[in-house]
mmCIF file of C-alpha atoms in Angstrom:
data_model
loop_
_atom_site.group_PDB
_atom_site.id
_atom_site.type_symbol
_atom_site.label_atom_id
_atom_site.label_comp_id
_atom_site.label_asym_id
_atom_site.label_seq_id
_atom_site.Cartn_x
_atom_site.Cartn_y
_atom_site.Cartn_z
ATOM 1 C CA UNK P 1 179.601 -60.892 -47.352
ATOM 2 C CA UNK P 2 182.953 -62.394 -47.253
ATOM 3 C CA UNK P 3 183.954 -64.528 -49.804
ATOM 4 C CA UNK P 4 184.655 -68.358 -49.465
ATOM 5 C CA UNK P 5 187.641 -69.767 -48.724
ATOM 6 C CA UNK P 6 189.399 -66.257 -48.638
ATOM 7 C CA UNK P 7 190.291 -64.006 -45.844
ATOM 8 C CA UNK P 8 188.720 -60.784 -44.820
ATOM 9 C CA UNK P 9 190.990 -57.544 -46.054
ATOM 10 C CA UNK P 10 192.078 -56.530 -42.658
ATOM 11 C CA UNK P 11 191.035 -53.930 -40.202
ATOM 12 C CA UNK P 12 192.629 -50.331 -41.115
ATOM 13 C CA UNK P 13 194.265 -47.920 -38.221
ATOM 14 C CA UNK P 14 191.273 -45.340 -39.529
ATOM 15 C CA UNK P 15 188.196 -48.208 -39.312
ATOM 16 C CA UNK P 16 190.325 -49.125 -35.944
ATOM 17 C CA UNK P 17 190.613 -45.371 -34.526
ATOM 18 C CA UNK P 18 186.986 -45.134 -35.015
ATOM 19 C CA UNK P 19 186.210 -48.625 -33.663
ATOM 20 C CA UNK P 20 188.089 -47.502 -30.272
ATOM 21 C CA UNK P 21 185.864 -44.314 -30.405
ATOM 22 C CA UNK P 22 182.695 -46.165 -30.081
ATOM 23 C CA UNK P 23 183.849 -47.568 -26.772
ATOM 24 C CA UNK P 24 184.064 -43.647 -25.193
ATOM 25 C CA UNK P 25 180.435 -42.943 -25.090
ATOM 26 C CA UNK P 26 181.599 -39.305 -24.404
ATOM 27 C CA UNK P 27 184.311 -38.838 -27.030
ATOM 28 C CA UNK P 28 184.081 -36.235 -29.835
ATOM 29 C CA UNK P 29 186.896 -37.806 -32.190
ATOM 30 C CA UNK P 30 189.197 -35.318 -31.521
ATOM 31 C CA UNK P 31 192.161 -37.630 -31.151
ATOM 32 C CA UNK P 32 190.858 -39.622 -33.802
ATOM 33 C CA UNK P 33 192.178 -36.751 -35.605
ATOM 34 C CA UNK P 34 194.723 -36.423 -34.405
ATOM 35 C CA UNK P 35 195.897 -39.793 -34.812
ATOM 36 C CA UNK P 36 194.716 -39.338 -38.286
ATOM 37 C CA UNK P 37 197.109 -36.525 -38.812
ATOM 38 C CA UNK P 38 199.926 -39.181 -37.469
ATOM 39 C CA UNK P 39 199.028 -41.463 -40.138
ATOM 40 C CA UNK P 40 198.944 -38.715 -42.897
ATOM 41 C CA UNK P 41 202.296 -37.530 -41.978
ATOM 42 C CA UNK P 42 203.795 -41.178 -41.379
ATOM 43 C CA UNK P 43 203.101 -42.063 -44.637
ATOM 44 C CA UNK P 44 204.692 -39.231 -46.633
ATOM 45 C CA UNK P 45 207.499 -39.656 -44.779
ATOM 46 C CA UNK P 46 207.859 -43.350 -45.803
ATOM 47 C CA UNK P 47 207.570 -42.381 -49.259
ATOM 48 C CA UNK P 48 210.390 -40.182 -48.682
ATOM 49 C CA UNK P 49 212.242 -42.343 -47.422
ATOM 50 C CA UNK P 50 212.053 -45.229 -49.603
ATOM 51 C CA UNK P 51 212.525 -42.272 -52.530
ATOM 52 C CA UNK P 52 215.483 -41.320 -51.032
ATOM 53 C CA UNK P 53 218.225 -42.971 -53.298
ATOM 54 C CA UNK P 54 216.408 -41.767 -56.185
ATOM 55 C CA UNK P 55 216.007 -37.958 -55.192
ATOM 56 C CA UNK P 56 218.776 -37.980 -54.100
ATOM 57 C CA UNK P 57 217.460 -37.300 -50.127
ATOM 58 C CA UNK P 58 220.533 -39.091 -48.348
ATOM 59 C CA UNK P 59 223.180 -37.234 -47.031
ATOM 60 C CA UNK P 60 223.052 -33.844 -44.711
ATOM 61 C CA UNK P 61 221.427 -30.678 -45.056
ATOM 62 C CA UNK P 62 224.489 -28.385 -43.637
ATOM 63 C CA UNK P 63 223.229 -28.060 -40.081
ATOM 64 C CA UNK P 64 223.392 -28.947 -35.866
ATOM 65 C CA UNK P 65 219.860 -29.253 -34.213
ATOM 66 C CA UNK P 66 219.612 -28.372 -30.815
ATOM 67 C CA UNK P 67 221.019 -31.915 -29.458
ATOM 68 C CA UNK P 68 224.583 -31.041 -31.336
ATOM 69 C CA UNK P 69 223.620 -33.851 -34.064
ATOM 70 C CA UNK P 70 224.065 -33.181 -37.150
ATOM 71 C CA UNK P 71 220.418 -32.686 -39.393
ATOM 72 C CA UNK P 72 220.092 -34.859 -42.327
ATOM 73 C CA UNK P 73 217.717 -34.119 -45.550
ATOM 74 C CA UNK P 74 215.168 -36.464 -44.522
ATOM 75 C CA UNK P 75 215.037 -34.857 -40.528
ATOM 76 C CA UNK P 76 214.193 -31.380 -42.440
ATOM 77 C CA UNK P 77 211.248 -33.662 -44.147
ATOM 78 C CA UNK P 78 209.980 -35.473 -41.822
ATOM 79 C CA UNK P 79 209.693 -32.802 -38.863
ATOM 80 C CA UNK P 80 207.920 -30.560 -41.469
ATOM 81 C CA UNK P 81 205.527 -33.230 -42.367
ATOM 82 C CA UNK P 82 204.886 -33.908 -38.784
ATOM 83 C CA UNK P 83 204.661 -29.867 -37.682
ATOM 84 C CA UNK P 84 202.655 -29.865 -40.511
ATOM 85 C CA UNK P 85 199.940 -32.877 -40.399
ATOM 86 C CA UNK P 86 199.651 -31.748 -36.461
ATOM 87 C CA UNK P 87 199.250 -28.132 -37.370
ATOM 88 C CA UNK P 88 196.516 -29.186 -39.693
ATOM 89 C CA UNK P 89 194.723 -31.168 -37.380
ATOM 90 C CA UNK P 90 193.437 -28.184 -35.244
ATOM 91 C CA UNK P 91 193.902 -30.363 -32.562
ATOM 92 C CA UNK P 92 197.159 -29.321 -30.824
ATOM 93 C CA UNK P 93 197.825 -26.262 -29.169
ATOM 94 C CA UNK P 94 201.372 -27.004 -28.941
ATOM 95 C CA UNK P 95 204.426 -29.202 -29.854
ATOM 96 C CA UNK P 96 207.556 -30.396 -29.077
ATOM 97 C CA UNK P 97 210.454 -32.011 -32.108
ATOM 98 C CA UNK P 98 213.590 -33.197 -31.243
ATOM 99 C CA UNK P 99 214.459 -31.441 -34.337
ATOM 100 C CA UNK P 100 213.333 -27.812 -32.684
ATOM 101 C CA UNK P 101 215.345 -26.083 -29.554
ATOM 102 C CA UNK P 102 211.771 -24.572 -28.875
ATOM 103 C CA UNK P 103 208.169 -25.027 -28.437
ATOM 104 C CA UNK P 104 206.347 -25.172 -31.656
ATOM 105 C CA UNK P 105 203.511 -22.933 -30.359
ATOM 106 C CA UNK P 106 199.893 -23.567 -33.017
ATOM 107 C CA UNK P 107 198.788 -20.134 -32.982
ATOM 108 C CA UNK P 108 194.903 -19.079 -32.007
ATOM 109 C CA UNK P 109 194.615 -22.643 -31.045
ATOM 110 C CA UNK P 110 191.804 -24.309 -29.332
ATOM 111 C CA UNK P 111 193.535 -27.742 -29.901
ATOM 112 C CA UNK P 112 192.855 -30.244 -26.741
ATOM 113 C CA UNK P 113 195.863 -32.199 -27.359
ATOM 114 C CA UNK P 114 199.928 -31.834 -27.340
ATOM 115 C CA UNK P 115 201.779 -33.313 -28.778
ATOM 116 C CA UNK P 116 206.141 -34.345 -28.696
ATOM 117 C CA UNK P 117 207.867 -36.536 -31.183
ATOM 118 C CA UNK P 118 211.471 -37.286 -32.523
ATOM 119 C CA UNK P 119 210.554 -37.253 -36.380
ATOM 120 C CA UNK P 120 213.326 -39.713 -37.713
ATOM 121 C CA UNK P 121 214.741 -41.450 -35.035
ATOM 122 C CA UNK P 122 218.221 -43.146 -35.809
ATOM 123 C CA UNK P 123 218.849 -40.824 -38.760
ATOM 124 C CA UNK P 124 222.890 -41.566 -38.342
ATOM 125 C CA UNK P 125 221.881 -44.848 -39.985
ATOM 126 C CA UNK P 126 219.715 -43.342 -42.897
ATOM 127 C CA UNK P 127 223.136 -43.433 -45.591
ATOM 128 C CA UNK P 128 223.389 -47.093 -44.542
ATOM 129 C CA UNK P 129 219.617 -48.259 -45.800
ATOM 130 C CA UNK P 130 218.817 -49.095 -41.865
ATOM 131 C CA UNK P 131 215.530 -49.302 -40.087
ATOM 132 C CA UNK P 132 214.682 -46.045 -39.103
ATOM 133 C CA UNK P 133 211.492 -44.602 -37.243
ATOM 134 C CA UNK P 134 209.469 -42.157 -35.767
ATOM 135 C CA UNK P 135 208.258 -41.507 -32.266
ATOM 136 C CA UNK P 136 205.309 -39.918 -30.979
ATOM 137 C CA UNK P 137 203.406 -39.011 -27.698
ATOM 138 C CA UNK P 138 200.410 -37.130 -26.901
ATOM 139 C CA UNK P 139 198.913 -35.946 -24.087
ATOM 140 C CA UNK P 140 195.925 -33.700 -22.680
ATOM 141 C CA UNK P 141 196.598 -29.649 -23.014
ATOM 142 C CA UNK P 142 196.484 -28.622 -18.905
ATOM 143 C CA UNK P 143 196.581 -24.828 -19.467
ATOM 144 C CA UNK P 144 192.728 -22.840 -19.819
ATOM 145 C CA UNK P 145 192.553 -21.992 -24.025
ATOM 146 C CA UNK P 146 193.625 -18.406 -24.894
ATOM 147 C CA UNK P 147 197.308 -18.978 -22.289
ATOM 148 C CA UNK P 148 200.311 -17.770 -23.723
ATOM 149 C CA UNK P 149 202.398 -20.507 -20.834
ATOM 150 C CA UNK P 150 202.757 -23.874 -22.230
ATOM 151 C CA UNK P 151 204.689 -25.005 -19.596
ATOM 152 C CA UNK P 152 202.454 -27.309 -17.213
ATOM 153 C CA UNK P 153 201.348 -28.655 -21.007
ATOM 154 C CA UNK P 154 204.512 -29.472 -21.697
ATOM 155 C CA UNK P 155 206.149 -30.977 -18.978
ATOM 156 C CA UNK P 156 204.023 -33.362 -17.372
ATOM 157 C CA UNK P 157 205.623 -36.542 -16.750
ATOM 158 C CA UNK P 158 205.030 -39.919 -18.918
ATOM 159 C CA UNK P 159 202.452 -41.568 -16.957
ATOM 160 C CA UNK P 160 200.085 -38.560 -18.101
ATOM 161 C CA UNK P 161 200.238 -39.901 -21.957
ATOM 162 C CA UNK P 162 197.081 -40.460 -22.996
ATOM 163 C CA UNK P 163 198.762 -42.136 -26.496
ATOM 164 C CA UNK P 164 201.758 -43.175 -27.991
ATOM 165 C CA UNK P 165 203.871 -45.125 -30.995
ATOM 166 C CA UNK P 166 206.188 -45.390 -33.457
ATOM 167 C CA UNK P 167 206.186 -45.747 -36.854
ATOM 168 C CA UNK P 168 209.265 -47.927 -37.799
ATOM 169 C CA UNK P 169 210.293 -47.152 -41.428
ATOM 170 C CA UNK P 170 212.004 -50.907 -42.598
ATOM 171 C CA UNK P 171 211.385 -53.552 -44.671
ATOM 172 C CA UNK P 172 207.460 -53.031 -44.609
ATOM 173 C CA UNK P 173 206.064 -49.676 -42.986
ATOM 174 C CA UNK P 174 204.937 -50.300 -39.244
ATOM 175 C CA UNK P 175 202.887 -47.707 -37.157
ATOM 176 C CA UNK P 176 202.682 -49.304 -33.382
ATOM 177 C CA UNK P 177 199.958 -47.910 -31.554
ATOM 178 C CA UNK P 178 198.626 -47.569 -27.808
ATOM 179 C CA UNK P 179 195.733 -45.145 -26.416
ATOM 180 C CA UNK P 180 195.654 -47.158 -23.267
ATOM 181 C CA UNK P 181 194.351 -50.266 -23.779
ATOM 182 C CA UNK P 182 197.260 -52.517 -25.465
ATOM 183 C CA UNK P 183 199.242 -52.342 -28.025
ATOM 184 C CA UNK P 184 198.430 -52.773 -31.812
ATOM 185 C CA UNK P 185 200.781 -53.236 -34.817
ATOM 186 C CA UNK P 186 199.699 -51.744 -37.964
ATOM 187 C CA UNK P 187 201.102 -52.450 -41.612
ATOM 188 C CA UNK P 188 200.754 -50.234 -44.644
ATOM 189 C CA UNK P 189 199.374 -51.939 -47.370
ATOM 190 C CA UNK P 190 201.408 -50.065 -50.153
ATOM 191 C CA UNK P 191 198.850 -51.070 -52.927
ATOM 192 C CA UNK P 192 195.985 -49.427 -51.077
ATOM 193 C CA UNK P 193 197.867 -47.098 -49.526
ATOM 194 C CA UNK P 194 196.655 -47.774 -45.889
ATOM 195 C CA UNK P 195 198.117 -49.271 -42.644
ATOM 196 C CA UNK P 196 196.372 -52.786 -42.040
ATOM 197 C CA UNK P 197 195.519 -54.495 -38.577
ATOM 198 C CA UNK P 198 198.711 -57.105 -38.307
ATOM 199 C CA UNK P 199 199.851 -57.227 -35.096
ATOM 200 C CA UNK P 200 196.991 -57.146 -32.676
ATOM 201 C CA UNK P 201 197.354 -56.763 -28.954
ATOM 202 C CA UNK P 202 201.448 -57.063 -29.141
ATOM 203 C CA UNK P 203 202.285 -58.664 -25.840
ATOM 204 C CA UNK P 204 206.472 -59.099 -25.055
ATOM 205 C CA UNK P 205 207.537 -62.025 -23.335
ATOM 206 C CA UNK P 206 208.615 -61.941 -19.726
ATOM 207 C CA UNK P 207 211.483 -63.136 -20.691
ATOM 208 C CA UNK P 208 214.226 -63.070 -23.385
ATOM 209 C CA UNK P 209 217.220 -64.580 -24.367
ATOM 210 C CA UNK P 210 218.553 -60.755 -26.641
ATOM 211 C CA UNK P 211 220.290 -58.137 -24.633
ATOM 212 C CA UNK P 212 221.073 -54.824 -27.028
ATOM 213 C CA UNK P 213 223.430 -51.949 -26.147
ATOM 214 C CA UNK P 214 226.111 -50.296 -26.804
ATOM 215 C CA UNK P 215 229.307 -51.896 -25.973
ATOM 216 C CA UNK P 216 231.286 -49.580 -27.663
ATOM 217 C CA UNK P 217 230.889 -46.963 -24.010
ATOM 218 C CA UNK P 218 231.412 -50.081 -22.190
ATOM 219 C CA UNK P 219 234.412 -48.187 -20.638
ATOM 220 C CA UNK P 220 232.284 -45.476 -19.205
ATOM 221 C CA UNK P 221 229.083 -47.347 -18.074
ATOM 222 C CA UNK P 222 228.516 -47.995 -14.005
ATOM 223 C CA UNK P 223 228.987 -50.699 -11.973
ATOM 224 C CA UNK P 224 225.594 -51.474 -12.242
ATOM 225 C CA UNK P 225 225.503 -51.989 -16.006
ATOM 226 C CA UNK P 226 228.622 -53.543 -16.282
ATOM 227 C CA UNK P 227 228.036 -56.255 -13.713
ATOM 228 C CA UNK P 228 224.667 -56.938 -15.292
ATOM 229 C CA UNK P 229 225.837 -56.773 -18.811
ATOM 230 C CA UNK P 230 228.822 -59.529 -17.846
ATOM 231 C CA UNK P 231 226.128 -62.033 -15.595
ATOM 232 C CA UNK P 232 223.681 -62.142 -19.063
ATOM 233 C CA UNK P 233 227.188 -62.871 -21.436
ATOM 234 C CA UNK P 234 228.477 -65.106 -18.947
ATOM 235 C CA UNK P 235 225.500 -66.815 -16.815
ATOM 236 C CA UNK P 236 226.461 -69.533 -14.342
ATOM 237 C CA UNK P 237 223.800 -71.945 -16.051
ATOM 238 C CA UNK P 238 221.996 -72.059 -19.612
ATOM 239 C CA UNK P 239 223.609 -70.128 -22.723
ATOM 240 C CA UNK P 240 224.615 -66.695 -22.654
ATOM 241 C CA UNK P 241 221.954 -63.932 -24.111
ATOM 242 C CA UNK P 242 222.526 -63.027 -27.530
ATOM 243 C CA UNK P 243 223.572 -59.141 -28.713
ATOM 244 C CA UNK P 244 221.966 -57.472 -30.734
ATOM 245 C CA UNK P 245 222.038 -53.500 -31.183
ATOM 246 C CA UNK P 246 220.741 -51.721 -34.476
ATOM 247 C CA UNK P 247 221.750 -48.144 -33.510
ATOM 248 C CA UNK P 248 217.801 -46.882 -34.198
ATOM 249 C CA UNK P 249 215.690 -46.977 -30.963
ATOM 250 C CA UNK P 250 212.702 -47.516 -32.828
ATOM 251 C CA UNK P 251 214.578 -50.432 -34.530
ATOM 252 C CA UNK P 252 215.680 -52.193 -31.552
ATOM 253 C CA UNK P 253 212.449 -51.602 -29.007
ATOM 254 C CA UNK P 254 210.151 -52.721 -31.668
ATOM 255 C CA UNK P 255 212.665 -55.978 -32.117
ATOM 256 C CA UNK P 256 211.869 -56.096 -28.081
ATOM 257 C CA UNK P 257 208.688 -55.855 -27.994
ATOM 258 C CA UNK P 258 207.973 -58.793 -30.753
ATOM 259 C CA UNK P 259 210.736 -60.950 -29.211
ATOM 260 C CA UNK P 260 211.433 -60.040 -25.645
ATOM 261 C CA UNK P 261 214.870 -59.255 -24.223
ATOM 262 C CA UNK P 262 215.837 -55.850 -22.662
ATOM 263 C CA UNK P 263 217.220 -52.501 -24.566
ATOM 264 C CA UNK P 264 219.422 -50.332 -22.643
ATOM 265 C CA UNK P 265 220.768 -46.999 -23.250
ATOM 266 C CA UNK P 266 221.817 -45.885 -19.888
ATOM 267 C CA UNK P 267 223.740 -43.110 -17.965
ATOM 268 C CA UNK P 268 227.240 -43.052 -18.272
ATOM 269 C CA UNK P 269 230.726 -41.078 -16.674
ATOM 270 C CA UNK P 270 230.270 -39.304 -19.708
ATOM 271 C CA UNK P 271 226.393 -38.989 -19.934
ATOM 272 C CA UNK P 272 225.542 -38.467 -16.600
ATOM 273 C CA UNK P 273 221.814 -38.151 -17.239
ATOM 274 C CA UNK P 274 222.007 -40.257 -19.907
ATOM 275 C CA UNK P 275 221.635 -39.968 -23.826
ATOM 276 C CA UNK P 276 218.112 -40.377 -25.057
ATOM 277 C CA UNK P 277 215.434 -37.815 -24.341
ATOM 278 C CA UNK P 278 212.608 -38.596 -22.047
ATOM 279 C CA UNK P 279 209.512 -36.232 -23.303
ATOM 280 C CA UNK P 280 209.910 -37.836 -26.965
ATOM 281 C CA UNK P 281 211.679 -40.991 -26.793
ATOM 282 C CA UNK P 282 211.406 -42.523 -23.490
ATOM 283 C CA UNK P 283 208.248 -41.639 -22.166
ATOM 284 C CA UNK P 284 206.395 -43.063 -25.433
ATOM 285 C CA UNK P 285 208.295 -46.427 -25.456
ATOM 286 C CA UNK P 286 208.070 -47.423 -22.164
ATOM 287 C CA UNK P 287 204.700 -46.403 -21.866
ATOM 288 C CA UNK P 288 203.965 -49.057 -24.989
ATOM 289 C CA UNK P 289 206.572 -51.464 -23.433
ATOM 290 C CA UNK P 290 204.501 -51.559 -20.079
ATOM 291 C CA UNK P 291 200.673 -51.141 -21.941
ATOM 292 C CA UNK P 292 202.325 -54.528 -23.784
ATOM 293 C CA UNK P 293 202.773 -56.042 -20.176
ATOM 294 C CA UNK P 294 206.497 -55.235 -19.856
ATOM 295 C CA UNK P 295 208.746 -52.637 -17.587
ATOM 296 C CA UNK P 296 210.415 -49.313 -18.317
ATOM 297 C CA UNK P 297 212.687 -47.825 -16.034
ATOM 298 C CA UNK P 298 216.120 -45.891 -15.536
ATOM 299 C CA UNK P 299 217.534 -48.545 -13.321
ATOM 300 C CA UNK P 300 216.378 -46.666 -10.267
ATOM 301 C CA UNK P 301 212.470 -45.633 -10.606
ATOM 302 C CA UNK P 302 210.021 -46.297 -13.765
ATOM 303 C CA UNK P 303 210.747 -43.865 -16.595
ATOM 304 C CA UNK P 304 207.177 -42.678 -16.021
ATOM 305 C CA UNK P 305 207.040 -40.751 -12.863
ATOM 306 C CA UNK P 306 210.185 -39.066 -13.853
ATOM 307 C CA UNK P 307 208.711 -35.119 -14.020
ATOM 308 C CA UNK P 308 210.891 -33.009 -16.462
ATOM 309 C CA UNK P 309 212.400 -29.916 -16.116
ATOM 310 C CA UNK P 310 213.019 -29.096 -19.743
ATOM 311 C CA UNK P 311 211.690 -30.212 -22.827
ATOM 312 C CA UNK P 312 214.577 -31.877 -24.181
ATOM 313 C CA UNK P 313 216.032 -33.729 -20.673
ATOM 314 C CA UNK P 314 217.699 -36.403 -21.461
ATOM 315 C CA UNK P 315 217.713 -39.610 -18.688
ATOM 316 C CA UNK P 316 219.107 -42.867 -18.688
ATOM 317 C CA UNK P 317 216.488 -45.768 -20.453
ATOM 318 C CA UNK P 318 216.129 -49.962 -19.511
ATOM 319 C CA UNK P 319 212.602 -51.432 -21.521
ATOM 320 C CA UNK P 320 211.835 -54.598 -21.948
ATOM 321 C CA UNK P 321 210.923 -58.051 -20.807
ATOM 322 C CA UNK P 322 209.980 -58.017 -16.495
ATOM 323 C CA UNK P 323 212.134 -60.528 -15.750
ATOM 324 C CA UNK P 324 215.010 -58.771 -17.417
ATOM 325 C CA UNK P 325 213.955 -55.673 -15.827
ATOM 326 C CA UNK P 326 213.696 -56.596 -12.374
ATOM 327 C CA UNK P 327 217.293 -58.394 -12.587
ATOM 328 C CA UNK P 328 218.954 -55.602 -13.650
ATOM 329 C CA UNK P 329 217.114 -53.364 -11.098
ATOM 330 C CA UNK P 330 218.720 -55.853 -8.282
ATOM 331 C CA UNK P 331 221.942 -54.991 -9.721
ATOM 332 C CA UNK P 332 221.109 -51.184 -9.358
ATOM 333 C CA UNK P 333 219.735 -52.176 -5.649
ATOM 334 C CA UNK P 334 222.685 -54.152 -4.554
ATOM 335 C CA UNK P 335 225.131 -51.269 -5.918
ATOM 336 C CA UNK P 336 223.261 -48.724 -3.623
ATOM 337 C CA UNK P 337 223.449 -51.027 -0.730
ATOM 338 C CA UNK P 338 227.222 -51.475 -1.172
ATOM 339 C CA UNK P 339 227.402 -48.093 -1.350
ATOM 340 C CA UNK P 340 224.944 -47.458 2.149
ATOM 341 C CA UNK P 341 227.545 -50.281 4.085
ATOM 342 C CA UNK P 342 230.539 -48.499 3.128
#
């Protein structure tokens, strides 16, 4: 019985995992586990982080990863916690880290499930006390059990997902969530040591007044880009968009996602195929940007149908509000058609 004139405690990600398993008649909570496991391993790795001034966890660990970035102490922790809560979960067969220039193969495996992540996204800014983050996807194992191959597993493009999130490590603990049927925002309650219901069915606006990028390559983007950027700084009517750029994907698409706008990371004369990485970064956000009723795409083609090649290709990455989205693809259309007239 609730009590008068006080609110109900909140619906937790585990009584909300379990509520979503009633509705598949046919399920047998496997990736409740495994989204379990996610949850474990999320909130370790918050208490590391907000430990980290005290034990002395900022700083690097002495090391490149695989992406030529150099590894900080709390990357080491947080992709062990995540191989680790995943591994435990007898759920996965195999995995993919940013943090890892392989495969993370779960030996003897029957797991259903794989799984890819970036374990701290925007670790550059960890020294700084910035929003940081971690990004997940998950997706059905392909290959018959007992394969040694991993590779149609592995590289099946973004509209396979079956789930997806973050977990953005700032001034409260947020784990955003989709399985396919919206998005939900999830707070941990540090006194009871769960993630509450907060942000139910997260919609973004389909429009948005915040552009963020950055304008620091500004020298090296495309045409494309650059005309777009200038038309939302300097629009012939109405105010000009406001910038705003964190340096932490998880930071800045969550920021779009509650507020609207557009985030943009895209290909460049010196990144030709682009900076982030689709299987881990953005395949899982644009699949929550469009499960929250907005658009992901690399200027050219949604992010989605993009099939890799490699488990760490990179590609260029527009998510946000649809308005936003389809403007900037006209500026990608009208640069090819300059290009077809010449």
């Amino acid at each position: 019985m609730e009590t008068q004139g006080r609110q109900a405690y909140p619906m937790t990600l585990t009584q909300f995992i379990l509520e979503e398993q009633h509705h598949h008649p046919t399920a047998q909570g496997d990736l409740s586990i495994l989204l379990h496991a996610i949850e474990i391993a999320s909130k370790y790795v918050s208490a590391q982080v907000r430990a980290a001034g005290i034990f002395d966890l900022y700083g690097v660990e002495g090391t490149t990863n695989v992406q030529g970035e150099v590894v900080k102490k709390l990357d080491v922790i947080a992709n062990e916690a995540f191989i680790t809560a995943l591994k435990r979960s007898k759920k996965v067969c195999v995995m993919v880290s940013e943090e890892n220039e392989h495969p993370i193969v779960v030996e003897a495996s029957l797991g259903k499930y794989v799984a890819v992540f970036d374990p701290l996204d925007g670790s550059s800014n960890i020294d700084a006390n910035v929003s940081i983050g971690t990004i997940f996807g998950i997706y059905h194992r392909k290959s018959a059990k007992g394969t040694t191959d991993y590779t149609e597993d592995l590289l099946q493009p973004g509209n396979k997902l079956v789930a997806a999130g973050y977990t953005l490590y700032g001034t409260a603990t947020m784990l955003v969530l989709s399985s396919g049927n919206g998005v939900n925002g999830f707070t941990l309650d540090t006194t009871a040591g769960e993630f509450v219901l907060t942000h139910p069915n997260i919609r973004v606006p389909p429009k948005g007044n915040i552009y963020s990028v950055n304008e620091g390559n500004s020298a090296f983007w495309y045409e494309p880009v650059t005309r777009y950027v200038d038309s939302v700084k300097n629009p012939p009517k109405g105010n000009p968009y406001s910038l705003r750029y964190v340096g932490s994907m998880v930071a800045d698409v969550h920021r779009t996602l509650v507020y609207g706008g557009i985030f943009m990371y895209p290909a460049d004369k010196r990144s030709k195929q682009g900076k982030l990485r689709l299987l881990y970064e953005a395949n899982p956000m644009a699949f929550l940007m469009e499960q929250a009723g907005g658009k992901g795409t690399t200027g050219t083609g949604r992010i989605l149908d993009l099939e890799p090649k490699g488990i760490h290709d990179r590609c260029p990455v527009f998510l946000g509000s649809t308005d936003l989205i389809n403007e900037l693809e006209g500026f990608f259309a009208a640069a090819s058609e300059d290009k077809a007239a010449l």
